[in-house]
CSV table of C-alpha atoms and ligand atoms in Angstrom, one decimal:
chain,number,residue,atom,x,y,z
A,65,UNK,CA,74.0,54.9,58.5
A,66,UNK,CA,71.3,56.8,60.2
A,67,UNK,CA,68.1,57.2,58.1
A,68,UNK,CA,66.7,59.9,60.4
A,69,UNK,CA,66.9,62.6,57.7
A,70,UNK,CA,65.7,60.5,54.7
A,71,UNK,CA,62.0,60.9,53.9
A,72,UNK,CA,61.8,58.7,50.8
A,73,UNK,CA,62.2,55.2,52.0
A,74,UNK,CA,59.7,52.4,52.7
A,75,UNK,CA,58.2,51.6,56.1
A,76,UNK,CA,60.0,48.3,56.2
A,77,UNK,CA,63.4,49.9,55.6
A,78,UNK,CA,62.7,52.6,58.1
A,79,UNK,CA,61.6,50.1,60.7
A,80,UNK,CA,64.7,47.9,60.5
A,81,UNK,CA,67.1,50.8,60.6
A,82,UNK,CA,65.3,53.3,62.8
A,83,UNK,CA,67.6,54.8,65.6
A,84,UNK,CA,70.6,52.7,64.8
A,85,UNK,CA,73.8,54.7,65.6
A,86,UNK,CA,76.6,55.2,63.1
A,87,UNK,CA,78.5,52.0,62.7
A,88,UNK,CA,81.5,51.6,65.0
A,89,UNK,CA,84.1,48.9,64.1
A,90,UNK,CA,83.7,45.8,66.2
A,91,UNK,CA,80.7,47.2,68.0
A,92,UNK,CA,77.2,45.7,67.7
A,93,UNK,CA,74.6,47.2,65.3
A,94,UNK,CA,72.2,48.0,68.1
A,95,UNK,CA,74.3,48.5,71.3
A,96,UNK,CA,73.0,46.4,74.3
A,97,UNK,CA,71.1,47.9,77.3
A,98,UNK,CA,73.1,50.2,79.5
A,99,UNK,CA,72.4,49.5,83.1
A,100,UNK,CA,73.6,52.5,85.1
A,101,UNK,CA,72.2,54.5,88.0
A,102,UNK,CA,75.0,57.0,87.6
A,103,UNK,CA,77.7,57.7,85.1
A,104,UNK,CA,81.3,58.9,85.6
A,105,UNK,CA,80.9,62.6,86.0
A,106,UNK,CA,84.0,64.7,86.4
A,107,UNK,CA,83.5,68.5,86.8
A,108,UNK,CA,80.2,70.3,86.0
A,109,UNK,CA,77.2,68.0,85.4
A,110,UNK,CA,76.6,68.9,81.8
A,111,UNK,CA,75.8,65.5,80.5
A,112,UNK,CA,74.8,64.0,78.2
A,113,UNK,CA,74.6,61.2,80.8
A,114,UNK,CA,74.8,62.1,84.4
A,115,UNK,CA,72.2,60.2,86.5
A,116,UNK,CA,69.9,57.3,85.5
A,117,UNK,CA,66.6,59.1,86.1
A,118,UNK,CA,67.7,61.9,83.8
A,119,UNK,CA,68.9,60.1,80.7
A,120,UNK,CA,70.3,56.8,79.5
A,121,UNK,CA,72.0,55.9,76.2
A,122,UNK,CA,69.6,53.0,75.6
A,123,UNK,CA,66.7,55.5,75.8
A,124,UNK,CA,68.5,57.8,73.4
A,125,UNK,CA,68.7,55.1,70.7
A,126,UNK,CA,65.0,54.1,71.2
A,127,UNK,CA,63.9,57.8,71.2
A,128,UNK,CA,65.8,58.4,68.0
A,129,UNK,CA,64.1,55.4,66.5
A,130,UNK,CA,60.6,56.4,67.5
A,131,UNK,CA,61.2,60.0,66.4
A,132,UNK,CA,62.2,58.7,62.9
A,133,UNK,CA,59.0,56.6,62.7
A,134,UNK,CA,56.7,59.4,63.9
A,135,UNK,CA,58.2,62.3,61.9
A,136,UNK,CA,60.2,60.9,58.9
A,137,UNK,CA,62.8,63.3,57.6
A,138,UNK,CA,61.9,65.9,60.3
A,139,UNK,CA,63.7,66.7,63.6
A,140,UNK,CA,61.5,65.4,66.4
A,141,UNK,CA,62.0,65.0,70.1
A,142,UNK,CA,60.8,61.7,71.8
A,143,UNK,CA,60.5,61.0,75.5
A,144,UNK,CA,60.0,57.4,76.5
A,145,UNK,CA,58.1,56.4,79.6
A,146,UNK,CA,57.6,53.3,81.8
A,147,UNK,CA,54.1,52.8,80.4
A,148,UNK,CA,51.5,54.4,78.1
A,149,UNK,CA,49.6,55.9,81.1
A,150,UNK,CA,52.9,57.6,82.2
A,151,UNK,CA,53.2,59.2,78.8
A,152,UNK,CA,49.6,60.3,78.8
A,153,UNK,CA,49.8,61.8,82.3
A,154,UNK,CA,53.1,63.5,81.5
A,155,UNK,CA,51.6,65.2,78.5
A,156,UNK,CA,48.6,66.4,80.4
A,157,UNK,CA,50.3,67.4,83.7
A,158,UNK,CA,53.2,69.1,82.0
A,159,UNK,CA,50.8,71.4,80.1
A,160,UNK,CA,47.8,72.0,82.3
A,161,UNK,CA,47.6,74.3,85.3
A,162,UNK,CA,44.9,75.2,87.7
A,163,UNK,CA,42.3,77.3,85.8
A,164,UNK,CA,43.0,75.7,82.5
A,165,UNK,CA,40.3,73.7,80.5
A,166,UNK,CA,41.0,70.5,78.7
A,167,UNK,CA,38.8,68.5,76.3
A,168,UNK,CA,39.0,64.7,76.3
A,169,UNK,CA,37.1,62.1,74.3
A,170,UNK,CA,34.3,60.4,76.4
A,171,UNK,CA,34.9,57.1,74.6
A,172,UNK,CA,38.6,56.8,74.9
A,173,UNK,CA,40.8,54.4,76.9
A,174,UNK,CA,39.0,53.5,80.1
A,175,UNK,CA,41.7,54.8,82.5
A,176,UNK,CA,41.2,58.4,81.2
A,177,UNK,CA,38.5,59.1,83.9
A,178,UNK,CA,41.1,58.4,86.5
A,179,UNK,CA,43.2,61.1,85.0
A,180,UNK,CA,40.2,63.5,84.9
A,181,UNK,CA,39.7,63.1,88.6
A,182,UNK,CA,43.3,64.1,89.3
A,183,UNK,CA,43.2,67.0,86.9
A,184,UNK,CA,39.9,68.3,88.5
A,185,UNK,CA,41.5,67.9,91.9
A,186,UNK,CA,44.3,70.2,90.7
A,187,UNK,CA,41.8,72.9,89.5
A,188,UNK,CA,41.6,71.9,85.8
A,189,UNK,CA,38.3,72.0,84.0
A,190,UNK,CA,37.7,68.7,82.2
A,191,UNK,CA,35.3,68.6,79.4
A,192,UNK,CA,34.4,65.5,77.4
A,193,UNK,CA,32.6,64.7,74.1
A,194,UNK,CA,32.5,61.8,71.8
A,195,UNK,CA,35.1,61.1,69.1
A,196,UNK,CA,32.6,60.4,66.4
A,197,UNK,CA,31.2,63.3,64.4
A,198,UNK,CA,34.1,65.5,65.5
A,199,UNK,CA,31.9,66.3,68.6
A,200,UNK,CA,34.9,67.6,70.5
A,201,UNK,CA,34.8,70.8,68.4
A,202,UNK,CA,31.7,71.9,70.2
A,203,UNK,CA,33.4,72.1,73.6
A,204,UNK,CA,36.7,73.6,72.5
A,205,UNK,CA,36.2,77.2,73.4
A,206,UNK,CA,38.9,78.6,75.7
A,207,UNK,CA,40.5,75.2,76.2
A,208,UNK,CA,44.3,74.9,76.6
A,209,UNK,CA,44.6,71.3,75.4
A,210,UNK,CA,42.5,69.0,73.1
A,211,UNK,CA,43.1,65.3,73.6
A,212,UNK,CA,42.2,63.1,70.7
A,213,UNK,CA,42.1,59.3,70.5
A,214,UNK,CA,41.4,58.2,67.0
A,215,UNK,CA,40.6,55.4,66.4
A,216,UNK,CA,39.1,55.3,69.8
A,217,UNK,CA,39.6,52.3,72.1
A,218,UNK,CA,37.4,50.2,72.1
A,219,UNK,CA,34.6,51.6,69.9
A,220,UNK,CA,36.9,52.4,66.9
A,221,UNK,CA,35.3,55.7,66.1
A,222,UNK,CA,37.4,58.1,64.1
A,223,UNK,CA,37.5,61.9,64.0
A,224,UNK,CA,38.9,64.3,61.4
A,225,UNK,CA,42.2,65.1,63.1
A,226,UNK,CA,43.2,67.8,60.6
A,227,UNK,CA,39.9,69.6,61.2
A,228,UNK,CA,40.1,69.3,64.9
A,229,UNK,CA,43.7,70.5,65.0
A,230,UNK,CA,42.9,73.5,62.8
A,231,UNK,CA,40.1,74.5,65.0
A,232,UNK,CA,42.1,73.9,68.2
A,233,UNK,CA,45.0,75.9,67.0
A,234,UNK,CA,42.7,78.7,65.8
A,235,UNK,CA,41.3,78.8,69.4
A,236,UNK,CA,44.8,78.7,70.9
A,237,UNK,CA,44.7,75.1,72.2
A,238,UNK,CA,47.4,72.5,71.9
A,239,UNK,CA,46.5,69.1,70.5
A,240,UNK,CA,47.7,65.7,71.7
A,241,UNK,CA,46.7,62.5,69.8
A,242,UNK,CA,46.8,59.1,71.4
A,243,UNK,CA,48.0,57.1,68.5
A,244,UNK,CA,48.3,53.7,70.3
A,245,UNK,CA,45.9,51.8,68.1
A,246,UNK,CA,47.3,53.0,64.7
A,247,UNK,CA,51.1,53.1,65.5
A,248,UNK,CA,53.1,55.5,63.4
A,249,UNK,CA,52.9,53.1,60.4
A,250,UNK,CA,49.1,53.5,60.4
A,251,UNK,CA,48.8,57.2,61.2
A,252,UNK,CA,51.2,60.1,61.8
A,253,UNK,CA,49.5,62.7,64.1
A,254,UNK,CA,52.4,65.2,63.8
A,255,UNK,CA,52.0,65.3,60.0
A,256,UNK,CA,48.3,65.9,60.6
A,257,UNK,CA,49.3,69.0,62.6
A,258,UNK,CA,49.1,67.7,66.2
A,259,UNK,CA,51.6,69.0,68.8
A,260,UNK,CA,52.0,65.7,70.7
A,261,UNK,CA,51.8,62.1,69.4
A,262,UNK,CA,51.4,59.9,72.4
A,263,UNK,CA,51.2,56.2,72.7
A,264,UNK,CA,51.2,53.1,74.8
A,265,UNK,CA,54.1,51.2,73.3
A,266,UNK,CA,52.9,48.2,75.3
A,267,UNK,CA,50.6,47.5,72.3
A,268,UNK,CA,51.5,47.3,68.6
A,269,UNK,CA,54.7,49.3,68.7
A,270,UNK,CA,56.5,46.5,70.7
A,271,UNK,CA,54.0,43.9,69.7
A,272,UNK,CA,54.9,40.8,71.8
A,273,UNK,CA,52.8,41.4,74.9
A,274,UNK,CA,55.8,41.2,77.2
A,275,UNK,CA,56.7,44.8,78.1
A,276,UNK,CA,55.0,48.0,79.2
A,277,UNK,CA,56.3,51.2,77.7
A,278,UNK,CA,55.0,54.6,76.4
A,279,UNK,CA,56.2,57.6,74.5
A,280,UNK,CA,55.5,61.2,73.6
A,281,UNK,CA,56.9,62.7,70.4
A,282,UNK,CA,56.8,66.4,69.5
A,283,UNK,CA,58.5,68.6,67.0
A,284,UNK,CA,58.6,71.6,69.3
A,285,UNK,CA,61.6,71.6,71.6
A,286,UNK,CA,59.9,73.7,74.3
A,287,UNK,CA,56.9,71.3,74.6
A,288,UNK,CA,59.3,68.3,74.6
A,289,UNK,CA,61.4,69.9,77.3
A,290,UNK,CA,58.3,70.4,79.5
A,291,UNK,CA,57.4,66.6,79.1
A,292,UNK,CA,61.0,65.5,79.7
A,293,UNK,CA,61.2,67.6,82.9
A,294,UNK,CA,57.9,66.0,84.0
A,295,UNK,CA,59.5,62.6,83.6
A,296,UNK,CA,62.5,63.7,85.6
A,297,UNK,CA,60.2,64.9,88.4
A,298,UNK,CA,57.9,61.9,88.7
A,299,UNK,CA,60.6,59.3,87.7
A,300,UNK,CA,58.2,57.2,85.4
A,301,UNK,CA,61.3,56.1,83.5
A,302,UNK,CA,61.6,53.0,81.3
A,303,UNK,CA,64.1,50.3,82.4
A,304,UNK,CA,67.1,49.9,80.1
A,305,UNK,CA,66.1,46.3,79.3
A,306,UNK,CA,62.6,47.3,78.3
A,307,UNK,CA,63.9,50.2,76.2
A,308,UNK,CA,66.3,47.8,74.4
A,309,UNK,CA,63.7,45.1,73.8
A,310,UNK,CA,61.4,47.8,72.4
A,311,UNK,CA,64.0,49.0,70.0
A,312,UNK,CA,64.7,45.4,68.9
A,313,UNK,CA,61.0,44.9,68.4
A,314,UNK,CA,60.6,48.0,66.2
A,315,UNK,CA,62.7,46.2,63.5
A,316,UNK,CA,59.7,44.0,62.8
A,317,UNK,CA,57.1,46.7,63.1
A,318,UNK,CA,56.3,46.9,59.4
A,319,UNK,CA,56.1,43.1,59.1
A,320,UNK,CA,53.8,42.8,62.1
A,321,UNK,CA,51.6,45.7,61.3
A,322,UNK,CA,51.2,44.8,57.7
A,323,UNK,CA,50.2,41.2,58.5
A,324,UNK,CA,48.0,42.1,61.4
A,325,UNK,CA,46.2,44.9,59.6
A,326,UNK,CA,45.7,42.7,56.5
A,327,UNK,CA,44.2,39.8,58.6
A,328,UNK,CA,42.0,42.3,60.6
A,329,UNK,CA,40.3,43.3,57.3
A,330,UNK,CA,39.8,39.7,56.3
A,331,UNK,CA,38.4,38.9,59.8
A,332,UNK,CA,36.1,42.0,59.6
A,333,UNK,CA,34.8,40.9,56.2
A,334,UNK,CA,34.2,37.3,57.5
A,335,UNK,CA,32.3,38.7,60.6
A,336,UNK,CA,30.2,41.0,58.3
A,337,UNK,CA,28.7,37.8,56.8
A,338,UNK,CA,27.5,36.4,60.2
A,339,UNK,CA,23.9,37.0,61.4
A,340,UNK,CA,24.8,36.7,65.1
A,341,UNK,CA,27.3,39.5,64.8
A,342,UNK,CA,26.1,43.1,65.2
A,343,UNK,CA,27.8,46.4,65.8
A,344,UNK,CA,30.8,45.4,63.7
A,345,UNK,CA,33.5,48.1,63.5
A,346,UNK,CA,36.7,48.2,61.6
A,347,UNK,CA,37.8,51.5,60.0
A,348,UNK,CA,39.2,49.6,57.0
A,349,UNK,CA,35.8,48.2,56.0
A,350,UNK,CA,34.4,50.2,53.1
A,351,UNK,CA,31.0,50.5,54.7
A,352,UNK,CA,32.2,51.4,58.2
A,353,UNK,CA,31.0,54.8,59.4
A,354,UNK,CA,34.6,55.8,59.9
A,355,UNK,CA,36.0,54.6,56.7
A,356,UNK,CA,35.9,57.9,54.7
A,357,UNK,CA,37.8,60.0,57.3
A,358,UNK,CA,40.0,57.1,58.2
A,359,UNK,CA,41.1,56.8,54.6
A,360,UNK,CA,42.1,60.4,54.4
A,361,UNK,CA,44.3,60.3,57.5
A,362,UNK,CA,45.4,56.7,58.0
A,363,UNK,CA,47.8,54.6,56.1
A,364,UNK,CA,46.8,51.3,57.7
A,365,UNK,CA,43.6,50.7,59.7
A,366,UNK,CA,44.9,48.9,62.8
A,367,UNK,CA,44.8,45.4,64.2
A,368,UNK,CA,41.7,45.7,66.3
A,369,UNK,CA,38.2,44.7,65.2
A,370,UNK,CA,35.1,45.3,67.5
A,371,UNK,CA,31.8,43.6,67.4
A,372,UNK,CA,28.8,42.6,69.5
A,373,UNK,CA,27.5,39.1,70.2
A,374,UNK,CA,23.9,38.6,71.4
A,375,UNK,CA,24.6,38.5,75.1
A,376,UNK,CA,27.2,38.0,77.8
A,377,UNK,CA,26.8,34.2,77.9
A,378,UNK,CA,27.3,33.7,74.2
A,379,UNK,CA,30.2,36.1,74.1
A,380,UNK,CA,31.9,34.2,76.9
A,381,UNK,CA,31.2,30.9,75.1
A,382,UNK,CA,32.7,32.4,71.9
A,383,UNK,CA,35.8,33.4,73.7
A,384,UNK,CA,36.2,30.1,75.6
A,385,UNK,CA,36.0,28.0,72.4
A,386,UNK,CA,38.6,29.9,70.5
A,387,UNK,CA,41.8,27.8,70.2
A,388,UNK,CA,44.2,30.2,68.7
A,389,UNK,CA,43.1,33.4,70.5
A,390,UNK,CA,43.9,34.1,74.1
A,391,UNK,CA,41.2,35.6,76.3
A,392,UNK,CA,43.2,38.5,77.5
A,393,UNK,CA,43.2,42.3,77.5
A,394,UNK,CA,45.5,44.6,75.7
A,395,UNK,CA,46.0,44.6,71.9
A,396,UNK,CA,48.5,44.8,69.0
A,397,UNK,CA,50.5,41.7,69.9
A,398,UNK,CA,51.7,39.0,67.5
A,399,UNK,CA,49.4,36.4,69.3
A,400,UNK,CA,45.7,37.2,68.8
A,401,UNK,CA,43.8,38.2,71.9
A,402,UNK,CA,40.1,38.9,72.5
A,403,UNK,CA,38.0,39.9,75.5
A,404,UNK,CA,34.5,40.8,76.5
A,405,UNK,CA,35.2,44.4,77.2
A,406,UNK,CA,32.2,44.8,79.5
A,407,UNK,CA,33.9,42.7,82.1
A,408,UNK,CA,35.9,45.7,83.2
A,409,UNK,CA,32.9,48.0,83.7
A,410,UNK,CA,34.7,51.1,82.4
A,411,UNK,CA,33.4,51.3,78.8
A,412,UNK,CA,29.8,52.2,77.7
A,413,UNK,CA,29.5,49.0,75.6
A,414,UNK,CA,26.8,46.2,75.4
A,415,UNK,CA,27.4,43.0,77.5
A,416,UNK,CA,28.3,41.0,74.4
A,417,UNK,CA,30.8,43.5,73.1
A,418,UNK,CA,34.1,41.9,72.0
A,419,UNK,CA,37.4,43.7,71.3
A,420,UNK,CA,39.4,41.4,69.1
A,421,UNK,CA,43.1,42.0,68.5
A,422,UNK,CA,44.4,40.3,65.4
A,423,UNK,CA,47.8,38.7,65.7
A,424,UNK,CA,50.3,37.4,63.1
A,425,UNK,CA,48.8,33.8,62.8
A,426,UNK,CA,48.1,32.6,59.3
A,427,UNK,CA,44.9,34.4,58.3
A,428,UNK,CA,43.1,31.2,57.2
A,429,UNK,CA,43.8,29.5,60.6
A,430,UNK,CA,42.5,32.4,62.5
A,431,UNK,CA,39.4,32.9,60.5
A,432,UNK,CA,38.6,29.2,60.6
A,433,UNK,CA,39.0,29.2,64.4
A,434,UNK,CA,36.7,32.2,64.8
A,435,UNK,CA,34.0,30.8,62.4
A,436,UNK,CA,34.1,27.4,64.2
A,437,UNK,CA,33.5,29.0,67.5
A,438,UNK,CA,30.7,31.2,66.1
A,439,UNK,CA,29.1,28.1,64.7
A,440,UNK,CA,28.7,26.7,68.2
A,441,UNK,CA,27.4,29.9,69.8
A,442,UNK,CA,24.0,28.4,70.7
A,443,UNK,CA,25.5,25.1,72.0
A,444,UNK,CA,25.8,25.2,75.8
A,445,UNK,CA,29.3,24.9,77.3
A,446,UNK,CA,30.2,21.3,78.2
B,108,PLP,N1,46.1,54.6,75.6
B,108,PLP,C1,45.3,53.7,75.0
B,108,PLP,C2,44.6,53.9,73.7
B,108,PLP,C3,45.3,52.4,75.5
B,108,PLP,O1,44.6,51.4,75.0
B,108,PLP,C4,46.1,52.1,76.7
B,108,PLP,C5,46.1,50.8,77.3
B,108,PLP,O2,45.4,49.9,77.0
B,108,PLP,C6,46.9,53.2,77.2
B,108,PLP,C7,46.8,54.4,76.6
B,108,PLP,C8,47.7,53.0,78.5
B,108,PLP,O3,48.8,52.2,78.2
B,108,PLP,P1,49.6,51.4,79.3
B,108,PLP,O4,48.8,50.2,79.7
B,108,PLP,O5,50.9,51.0,78.6
B,108,PLP,O6,49.9,52.3,80.5
């Protein structure tokens, strides 16, 4: 039975049943991927399935599932994409025209400046301000779209989403929230008033570090139609296999997120005790600068912990000596990863800044691995 219209169920139940079609005798619970460039199409092309760039039954199931997670008990429209950036770009380009102004965070995902360049080239005024302190409020005047990333990646700053949404709507701006870090089990932007909940599903949503995917969810049909039309135009569509794998992965979303967020807090608490660690950020830590606002709008605080080691050399040593943590980018996967973020050159972070993505390992094993590596920080590499 579809649980789309039930509000009062737990996240685990919702995760395992999200987007499942009504049972059909002798058919699988989750139908397999449909590989089709075109569909039999007698007469007028009214759909639902006509051509593979327009729609696909495997996307329909996944989009239903994501909608149920993003907006439980409410009708929602989800459009899935080939990657998170495809979803981000579709939201921006489907809404902004030459002469419009848009407000972005200046501490968000490091590919956003690439998008700014494209928007500017198309005559859009791009303004930026930090996530922390709700600073985006100060540059909102006359904007058509406010883009929020909270918690921000990689600095983990948080803004008051309800407050920013209220001010933006008052000023006639739409609001998109990049919810990649939190996932809908950690935060539901649409319930906080946002017009678009956008995410890279490459991260915690699918959680295995093996597919790229993204989505946009809105409750307004007109906005959703504009995003869907953009996907049709640029063709940034998910492959059916990726869409099916993503749907399968959603069944374990609550299990993964619960474990990963729980261990992230334990890791943050352990790091807080270490003298060589500075700049520690985790919104779930009671004395984190973001904790108060995060507690008002987040249900779980995410799987990413950020901190700073004394310099680049020690940070690299720390990463090299970890046995259970892969030195890799991205986050939200079941296998812990960490990286020195400064190596990309796109974030305003110190040389020793580490973004640590906590996986589903046993917490005591992971913490022991981290502490052992920290204990050897001053010992030169063999
Ligand atoms: N938004 C955030 C917050 C991200 O961290 C990322 C990727 O790291 C993206 C968007 C882009 O996602 P993708 O790599 O799936 O295109």
